[in-house]
Short mmCIF file of C-alpha atoms and ligand atoms in Angstrom, two decimals:
data_model
loop_
_atom_site.label_atom_id
_atom_site.label_comp_id
_atom_site.label_asym_id
_atom_site.label_seq_id
_atom_site.Cartn_x
_atom_site.Cartn_y
_atom_site.Cartn_z
CA UNK A 1 95.22 89.58 96.16
CA UNK A 2 97.72 92.31 97.15
CA UNK A 3 96.10 95.28 95.44
CA UNK A 4 92.60 96.51 94.67
CA UNK A 5 92.38 98.77 91.62
CA UNK A 6 89.27 100.87 91.02
CA UNK A 7 88.25 103.72 88.77
CA UNK A 8 85.34 106.02 88.11
CA UNK A 9 84.31 109.44 86.85
CA UNK A 10 84.10 112.47 89.12
CA UNK A 11 81.82 115.19 87.69
CA UNK A 12 81.23 118.89 88.29
CA UNK A 13 79.97 122.01 86.54
CA UNK A 14 82.61 124.63 85.79
CA UNK A 15 81.61 128.33 85.40
CA UNK A 16 82.56 129.91 82.06
CA UNK A 17 85.24 132.20 83.51
CA UNK A 18 86.91 129.34 85.41
CA UNK A 19 86.68 127.09 82.37
CA UNK A 20 88.53 129.65 80.25
CA UNK A 21 91.17 130.30 82.93
CA UNK A 22 92.27 126.66 83.23
CA UNK A 23 91.09 125.19 79.91
CA UNK A 24 88.65 122.83 81.62
CA UNK A 25 85.33 121.63 80.13
CA UNK A 26 82.24 123.27 81.62
CA UNK A 27 80.45 119.91 82.00
CA UNK A 28 83.49 118.45 83.60
CA UNK A 29 84.35 114.77 84.00
CA UNK A 30 87.61 113.49 85.39
CA UNK A 31 88.68 109.88 85.58
CA UNK A 32 90.03 108.97 89.01
CA UNK A 33 91.89 105.72 89.62
CA UNK A 34 92.44 104.29 93.09
CA UNK A 35 94.94 101.64 94.11
CA UNK A 36 94.61 100.13 97.58
CA UNK A 37 97.29 98.00 99.19
CA UNK A 38 95.10 95.43 100.95
CA UNK A 39 97.98 94.11 103.01
CA UNK A 40 99.48 97.32 104.40
CA UNK A 41 96.28 99.36 104.18
CA UNK A 42 97.84 102.13 102.08
CA UNK A 43 95.88 103.89 99.34
CA UNK A 44 96.71 106.18 96.42
CA UNK A 45 94.45 108.24 94.17
CA UNK A 46 95.47 109.08 90.59
CA UNK A 47 93.98 111.75 88.34
CA UNK A 48 95.93 113.01 85.33
CA UNK A 49 93.92 116.28 85.38
CA UNK A 50 95.65 117.27 88.61
CA UNK A 51 98.70 118.15 86.52
CA UNK A 52 96.86 121.38 85.59
CA UNK A 53 96.35 122.34 89.22
CA UNK A 54 97.64 125.89 89.82
CA UNK A 55 100.33 126.47 92.42
CA UNK A 56 99.87 129.75 94.23
CA UNK A 57 103.02 129.48 96.32
CA UNK A 58 106.28 129.45 94.41
CA UNK A 59 109.93 130.00 95.22
CA UNK A 60 113.33 129.53 93.62
CA UNK A 61 113.59 125.96 92.19
CA UNK A 62 117.03 125.20 93.60
CA UNK A 63 118.22 123.28 96.61
CA UNK A 64 119.46 126.13 98.77
CA UNK A 65 122.87 125.69 100.40
CA UNK A 66 123.01 127.80 103.57
CA UNK A 67 126.69 126.92 104.15
CA UNK A 68 128.27 129.01 101.41
CA UNK A 69 129.23 125.98 99.37
CA UNK A 70 130.45 124.07 102.43
CA UNK A 71 132.61 126.83 103.92
CA UNK A 72 130.45 126.93 107.08
CA UNK A 73 129.35 123.26 107.00
CA UNK A 74 129.87 121.29 110.24
CA UNK A 75 129.72 117.98 108.37
CA UNK A 76 132.58 118.99 106.03
CA UNK A 77 134.62 119.35 109.27
CA UNK A 78 133.42 116.09 110.75
CA UNK A 79 136.75 115.47 112.54
CA UNK A 80 136.12 118.34 114.91
CA UNK A 81 132.47 119.33 114.53
CA UNK A 82 130.59 116.02 114.89
CA UNK A 83 130.14 113.79 117.95
CA UNK A 84 131.48 110.23 118.22
CA UNK A 85 129.54 107.16 119.37
CA UNK A 86 130.80 105.21 122.40
CA UNK A 87 131.86 102.39 120.05
CA UNK A 88 133.97 104.74 117.93
CA UNK A 89 133.84 106.26 114.48
CA UNK A 90 133.66 104.20 111.27
CA UNK A 91 135.64 105.57 108.35
CA UNK A 92 135.70 104.47 104.72
CA UNK A 93 137.13 106.32 101.68
CA UNK A 94 133.83 108.04 100.79
CA UNK A 95 131.77 108.05 104.02
CA UNK A 96 132.18 108.27 107.79
CA UNK A 97 129.92 107.82 110.80
CA UNK A 98 129.17 110.29 113.59
CA UNK A 99 126.92 110.28 116.61
CA UNK A 100 123.81 112.42 116.29
CA UNK A 101 124.21 115.28 118.76
CA UNK A 102 120.43 115.71 119.07
CA UNK A 103 119.01 112.22 119.50
CA UNK A 104 115.40 111.12 119.12
CA UNK A 105 116.20 107.48 119.66
CA UNK A 106 117.99 105.54 122.39
CA UNK A 107 120.37 103.89 123.03
CA UNK A 108 122.02 104.75 119.69
CA UNK A 109 121.27 107.40 117.07
CA UNK A 110 123.98 108.13 114.56
CA UNK A 111 124.73 109.76 111.21
CA UNK A 112 126.47 108.51 108.13
CA UNK A 113 128.04 111.36 106.18
CA UNK A 114 129.39 111.48 102.68
CA UNK A 115 132.90 112.90 102.77
CA UNK A 116 131.88 115.30 100.02
CA UNK A 117 129.46 118.17 100.54
CA UNK A 118 126.78 118.25 97.82
CA UNK A 119 123.83 115.97 98.69
CA UNK A 120 122.67 115.29 95.09
CA UNK A 121 126.07 114.48 93.61
CA UNK A 122 127.08 110.94 94.54
CA UNK A 123 128.49 108.01 92.59
CA UNK A 124 127.96 104.28 93.11
CA UNK A 125 131.26 103.90 95.06
CA UNK A 126 130.22 106.80 97.32
CA UNK A 127 126.76 105.33 97.92
CA UNK A 128 128.31 101.90 98.50
CA UNK A 129 130.51 103.33 101.26
CA UNK A 130 127.50 105.09 102.83
CA UNK A 131 125.71 101.73 103.04
CA UNK A 132 128.78 99.81 104.26
CA UNK A 133 129.46 102.35 107.00
CA UNK A 134 125.80 102.09 108.01
CA UNK A 135 125.98 98.28 108.23
CA UNK A 136 129.10 98.41 110.39
CA UNK A 137 127.47 101.06 112.59
CA UNK A 138 124.46 98.76 113.14
CA UNK A 139 126.75 95.80 113.90
CA UNK A 140 128.86 97.73 116.39
CA UNK A 141 125.80 99.30 118.06
CA UNK A 142 124.04 95.94 118.39
CA UNK A 143 127.14 94.37 119.92
CA UNK A 144 127.52 97.32 122.30
CA UNK A 145 123.95 96.81 123.57
CA UNK A 146 122.42 93.48 122.51
CA UNK A 147 119.09 94.35 124.16
CA UNK A 148 118.58 97.00 121.43
CA UNK A 149 117.20 94.91 118.58
CA UNK A 150 115.47 97.36 116.26
CA UNK A 151 117.52 99.07 113.49
CA UNK A 152 116.30 101.69 111.07
CA UNK A 153 118.06 103.57 108.27
CA UNK A 154 116.63 106.78 106.91
CA UNK A 155 117.93 109.46 104.59
CA UNK A 156 116.32 112.87 104.33
CA UNK A 157 117.65 114.99 101.48
CA UNK A 158 116.63 118.64 101.42
CA UNK A 159 114.62 120.74 103.84
CA UNK A 160 111.28 119.64 102.33
CA UNK A 161 112.22 116.05 103.20
CA UNK A 162 113.05 116.91 106.81
CA UNK A 163 116.83 117.44 106.58
CA UNK A 164 118.31 120.11 108.81
CA UNK A 165 121.76 120.00 107.18
CA UNK A 166 122.52 120.51 103.49
CA UNK A 167 125.51 118.12 103.44
CA UNK A 168 124.49 114.64 102.22
CA UNK A 169 123.89 112.36 105.18
CA UNK A 170 121.78 109.44 106.35
CA UNK A 171 120.56 108.64 109.85
CA UNK A 172 121.01 105.31 111.57
CA UNK A 173 119.07 104.35 114.69
CA UNK A 174 119.13 101.31 116.94
CA UNK A 175 116.22 101.30 119.34
CA UNK A 176 115.05 99.32 122.35
CA UNK A 177 111.50 99.54 121.04
CA UNK A 178 110.35 98.66 117.50
CA UNK A 179 109.69 101.31 114.87
CA UNK A 180 105.98 100.96 114.00
CA UNK A 181 106.63 100.97 110.24
CA UNK A 182 109.12 98.11 110.53
CA UNK A 183 106.87 96.22 112.91
CA UNK A 184 103.84 96.62 110.63
CA UNK A 185 105.79 95.33 107.63
CA UNK A 186 107.09 92.31 109.56
CA UNK A 187 103.60 91.59 110.92
CA UNK A 188 101.88 91.67 107.51
CA UNK A 189 104.57 89.43 106.01
CA UNK A 190 103.98 86.88 108.78
CA UNK A 191 100.18 87.14 108.53
CA UNK A 192 100.36 86.78 104.75
CA UNK A 193 102.36 83.55 105.01
CA UNK A 194 100.01 82.23 107.71
CA UNK A 195 96.87 83.01 105.72
CA UNK A 196 98.26 81.59 102.46
CA UNK A 197 100.41 78.55 103.22
CA UNK A 198 103.44 78.49 100.99
CA UNK A 199 103.03 82.12 99.96
CA UNK A 200 105.87 84.61 100.35
CA UNK A 201 104.90 88.26 100.82
CA UNK A 202 108.12 89.79 99.49
CA UNK A 203 108.23 87.41 96.53
CA UNK A 204 104.60 88.25 95.71
CA UNK A 205 105.36 91.98 95.81
CA UNK A 206 107.99 91.31 93.14
CA UNK A 207 105.64 89.08 91.12
CA UNK A 208 102.75 91.59 91.28
CA UNK A 209 104.92 94.45 90.02
CA UNK A 210 106.44 92.21 87.35
CA UNK A 211 102.92 91.35 86.18
CA UNK A 212 102.08 95.07 86.08
CA UNK A 213 105.16 95.71 83.90
CA UNK A 214 106.83 97.85 86.57
CA UNK A 215 109.73 95.62 87.69
CA UNK A 216 113.41 95.50 86.80
CA UNK A 217 115.52 92.54 87.94
CA UNK A 218 119.26 93.03 88.28
CA UNK A 219 121.70 90.11 88.30
CA UNK A 220 125.40 89.95 89.05
CA UNK A 221 126.53 86.33 88.88
CA UNK A 222 124.25 84.44 91.26
CA UNK A 223 123.20 87.62 93.06
CA UNK A 224 119.81 89.21 92.47
CA UNK A 225 118.09 92.47 93.37
CA UNK A 226 114.82 94.00 92.23
CA UNK A 227 113.54 97.53 91.71
CA UNK A 228 109.95 98.48 90.97
CA UNK A 229 107.86 101.62 90.63
CA UNK A 230 105.34 101.16 93.44
CA UNK A 231 101.68 100.77 92.53
CA UNK A 232 100.86 102.42 95.88
CA UNK A 233 103.45 105.17 96.38
CA UNK A 234 103.24 106.72 99.81
CA UNK A 235 104.57 109.92 98.22
CA UNK A 236 105.38 110.89 94.65
CA UNK A 237 107.54 108.68 92.38
CA UNK A 238 108.12 105.88 94.87
CA UNK A 239 110.72 103.32 93.81
CA UNK A 240 111.25 100.18 95.92
CA UNK A 241 114.47 98.17 95.92
CA UNK A 242 114.63 94.66 97.36
CA UNK A 243 117.83 92.73 97.88
CA UNK A 244 119.82 90.54 100.21
CA UNK A 245 121.74 93.03 102.35
CA UNK A 246 123.14 96.55 102.53
CA UNK A 247 126.49 95.12 101.43
CA UNK A 248 125.19 93.25 98.38
CA UNK A 249 126.67 94.91 95.25
CA UNK A 250 123.54 94.04 93.29
CA UNK A 251 121.34 95.85 95.82
CA UNK A 252 123.72 98.81 95.93
CA UNK A 253 123.75 99.14 92.13
CA UNK A 254 119.94 99.18 91.93
CA UNK A 255 119.53 101.63 94.81
CA UNK A 256 122.04 103.91 93.10
CA UNK A 257 120.10 103.58 89.83
CA UNK A 258 116.82 104.33 91.63
CA UNK A 259 118.20 107.49 93.27
CA UNK A 260 119.88 108.70 90.07
CA UNK A 261 116.57 108.08 88.25
CA UNK A 262 114.78 110.46 90.55
CA UNK A 263 117.56 113.07 90.54
CA UNK A 264 118.83 112.93 86.95
CA UNK A 265 115.84 111.66 84.95
CA UNK A 266 112.93 113.15 86.89
CA UNK A 267 114.48 116.33 88.32
CA UNK A 268 113.98 115.45 91.98
CA UNK A 269 116.04 117.50 94.43
CA UNK A 270 114.46 116.45 97.70
CA UNK A 271 113.72 112.87 98.74
CA UNK A 272 113.34 110.38 101.59
CA UNK A 273 114.85 106.91 101.79
CA UNK A 274 113.86 104.30 104.37
CA UNK A 275 115.39 100.81 104.67
CA UNK A 276 113.57 97.94 106.36
CA UNK A 277 114.65 94.46 107.55
CA UNK A 278 118.27 95.33 108.28
CA UNK A 279 120.16 92.69 110.20
CA UNK A 280 122.77 93.67 112.71
CA UNK A 281 125.19 92.42 115.32
CA UNK A 282 128.31 90.27 115.04
CA UNK A 283 128.08 88.75 118.51
CA UNK A 284 127.26 85.12 119.40
CA UNK A 285 124.17 83.91 117.61
CA UNK A 286 123.96 86.97 115.39
CA UNK A 287 124.44 87.35 111.66
CA UNK A 288 125.19 90.60 109.88
CA UNK A 289 123.40 89.95 106.62
CA UNK A 290 121.74 87.29 104.54
CA UNK A 291 123.88 85.71 101.89
CA UNK A 292 122.45 86.19 98.42
CA UNK A 293 122.50 82.43 97.88
CA UNK A 294 119.79 82.21 100.53
CA UNK A 295 117.35 83.56 97.95
CA UNK A 296 115.97 81.96 94.84
CA UNK A 297 115.39 83.86 91.61
CA UNK A 298 111.98 85.16 92.71
CA UNK A 299 113.42 86.75 95.85
CA UNK A 300 112.04 84.06 98.16
CA UNK A 301 114.11 82.73 101.00
CA UNK A 302 115.49 79.31 100.27
CA UNK A 303 114.53 76.53 102.69
CA UNK A 304 116.64 76.63 105.82
CA UNK A 305 117.76 80.23 105.45
CA UNK A 306 115.17 81.48 107.92
CA UNK A 307 116.54 79.12 110.56
CA UNK A 308 119.56 81.38 111.05
CA UNK A 309 119.53 83.33 114.35
CA UNK A 310 117.93 86.74 114.01
CA UNK A 311 118.35 90.02 115.84
CA UNK A 312 115.12 91.81 115.08
CA UNK A 313 111.64 91.23 113.76
CA UNK A 314 111.65 90.99 109.98
CA UNK A 315 115.32 90.04 109.95
CA UNK A 316 114.67 86.81 108.07
CA UNK A 317 113.24 88.87 105.22
CA UNK A 318 114.99 90.60 102.33
CA UNK A 319 116.10 94.19 102.66
CA UNK A 320 113.33 96.48 101.40
CA UNK A 321 114.13 100.10 100.57
CA UNK A 322 111.58 102.75 99.76
CA UNK A 323 112.55 105.98 97.97
CA UNK A 324 110.09 108.85 97.44
CA UNK A 325 110.26 112.34 96.00
CA UNK A 326 109.16 115.08 98.37
CA UNK A 327 107.84 117.32 95.66
CA UNK A 328 108.92 120.30 93.65
CA UNK A 329 111.20 122.91 95.16
CA UNK A 330 109.30 125.43 93.03
CA UNK A 331 106.25 124.83 95.21
CA UNK A 332 106.08 126.10 98.76
CA UNK A 333 102.93 124.06 99.37
CA UNK A 334 103.64 120.97 101.46
CA UNK A 335 103.07 117.56 99.89
CA UNK A 336 101.58 116.42 103.20
CA UNK A 337 98.02 117.56 103.79
CA UNK A 338 95.04 116.30 105.75
CA UNK A 339 94.53 113.36 103.37
CA UNK A 340 97.95 112.02 104.32
CA UNK A 341 98.04 113.12 107.99
CA UNK A 342 94.58 111.83 108.93
CA UNK A 343 93.19 109.89 105.95
CA UNK A 344 96.25 107.64 105.61
CA UNK A 345 95.92 107.91 101.83
CA UNK A 346 97.97 109.89 99.34
CA UNK A 347 97.77 111.49 95.91
CA UNK A 348 99.69 109.81 93.11
CA UNK A 349 101.04 112.78 91.20
CA UNK A 350 103.27 110.88 88.77
CA UNK A 351 102.12 107.82 86.84
CA UNK A 352 104.20 104.80 88.01
CA UNK A 353 104.70 103.83 84.34
CA UNK A 354 106.42 107.17 83.73
CA UNK A 355 108.63 106.56 86.78
CA UNK A 356 109.48 103.07 85.50
CA UNK A 357 110.30 104.40 82.01
CA UNK A 358 112.69 106.87 83.65
CA UNK A 359 114.30 103.98 85.57
CA UNK A 360 114.80 102.07 82.33
CA UNK A 361 116.42 105.14 80.73
CA UNK A 362 118.74 105.47 83.71
CA UNK A 363 119.69 101.79 83.63
CA UNK A 364 120.77 102.14 80.00
CA UNK A 365 123.38 104.68 81.17
CA UNK A 366 124.83 102.35 83.82
ZN1 ZN B 1 129.45 119.86 103.99
#
């Protein structure tokens, strides 16, 4: 229902010299597997042979710090070298907010900074504060301008992922107009429920990945959150985390595990995070986050929960976070080519079952 899976052999003849250079058979056959997300329209192609593909462009495999270990980092001096939003600065022990000095979004575009410098070294308490500062930023921004109803959280780590600063930081935006990715997700969830009465899109995503053996469910008391290795990763090693809210400790623990899996188990040093279905605003008729008791064990909303007032499209849905690797620092070749830019498909470099095994290894350490 959600996914189409296909496979077939792709054949070619390989000249003797080329065959010897890369150890490939002369009468060459390669099995290619495709997974298509029928709901969102995404598509991924897998071929294990691509692991042999030569990389002509290489550079030092380290995340370069241009700030001399923080000595010239503006974000380490956030008191004096970052801007402040009109509704003030939010400060917690491990993270603080700032206003983005170079905005691409109006009326509000902010930053959430770790208090420490290195972007790959963060603990669960530090990540928890990053998320809690972000939630309060969304609430304050929505109250400051209730006509802005569309929140988005993104985190670019490393230059390959789009970051312009080394220091670990996320971006928070509250827009007058919807972000197309958020709007598309909300629209397919609504269409899915309309087409299949009684069906729940987010619950079925969990069930499909559980059936594929790619899902981990995390429980703390009556709270639940879920993490799965996506069958249709938009970029390499995609892990998805679903939960009740940014403030839910269960969600925070799984997002931390997902990020540490990429960094510590799989050697990722550059990644993107995007969070969908954030609720915001503390004003009349608004609600900052769903309570976890509004979900049943499968991640479905319990009857009546969706009747609560909402601030933005998709706000009656669980939080959905997508995390992807942005490739190897040892490769100067971009992981975005024409297939992604125009074809709206991508290449699945890492088997999702390997990503899930790494997640399970990480969870054993927690
Ligand atoms: Zn710094």
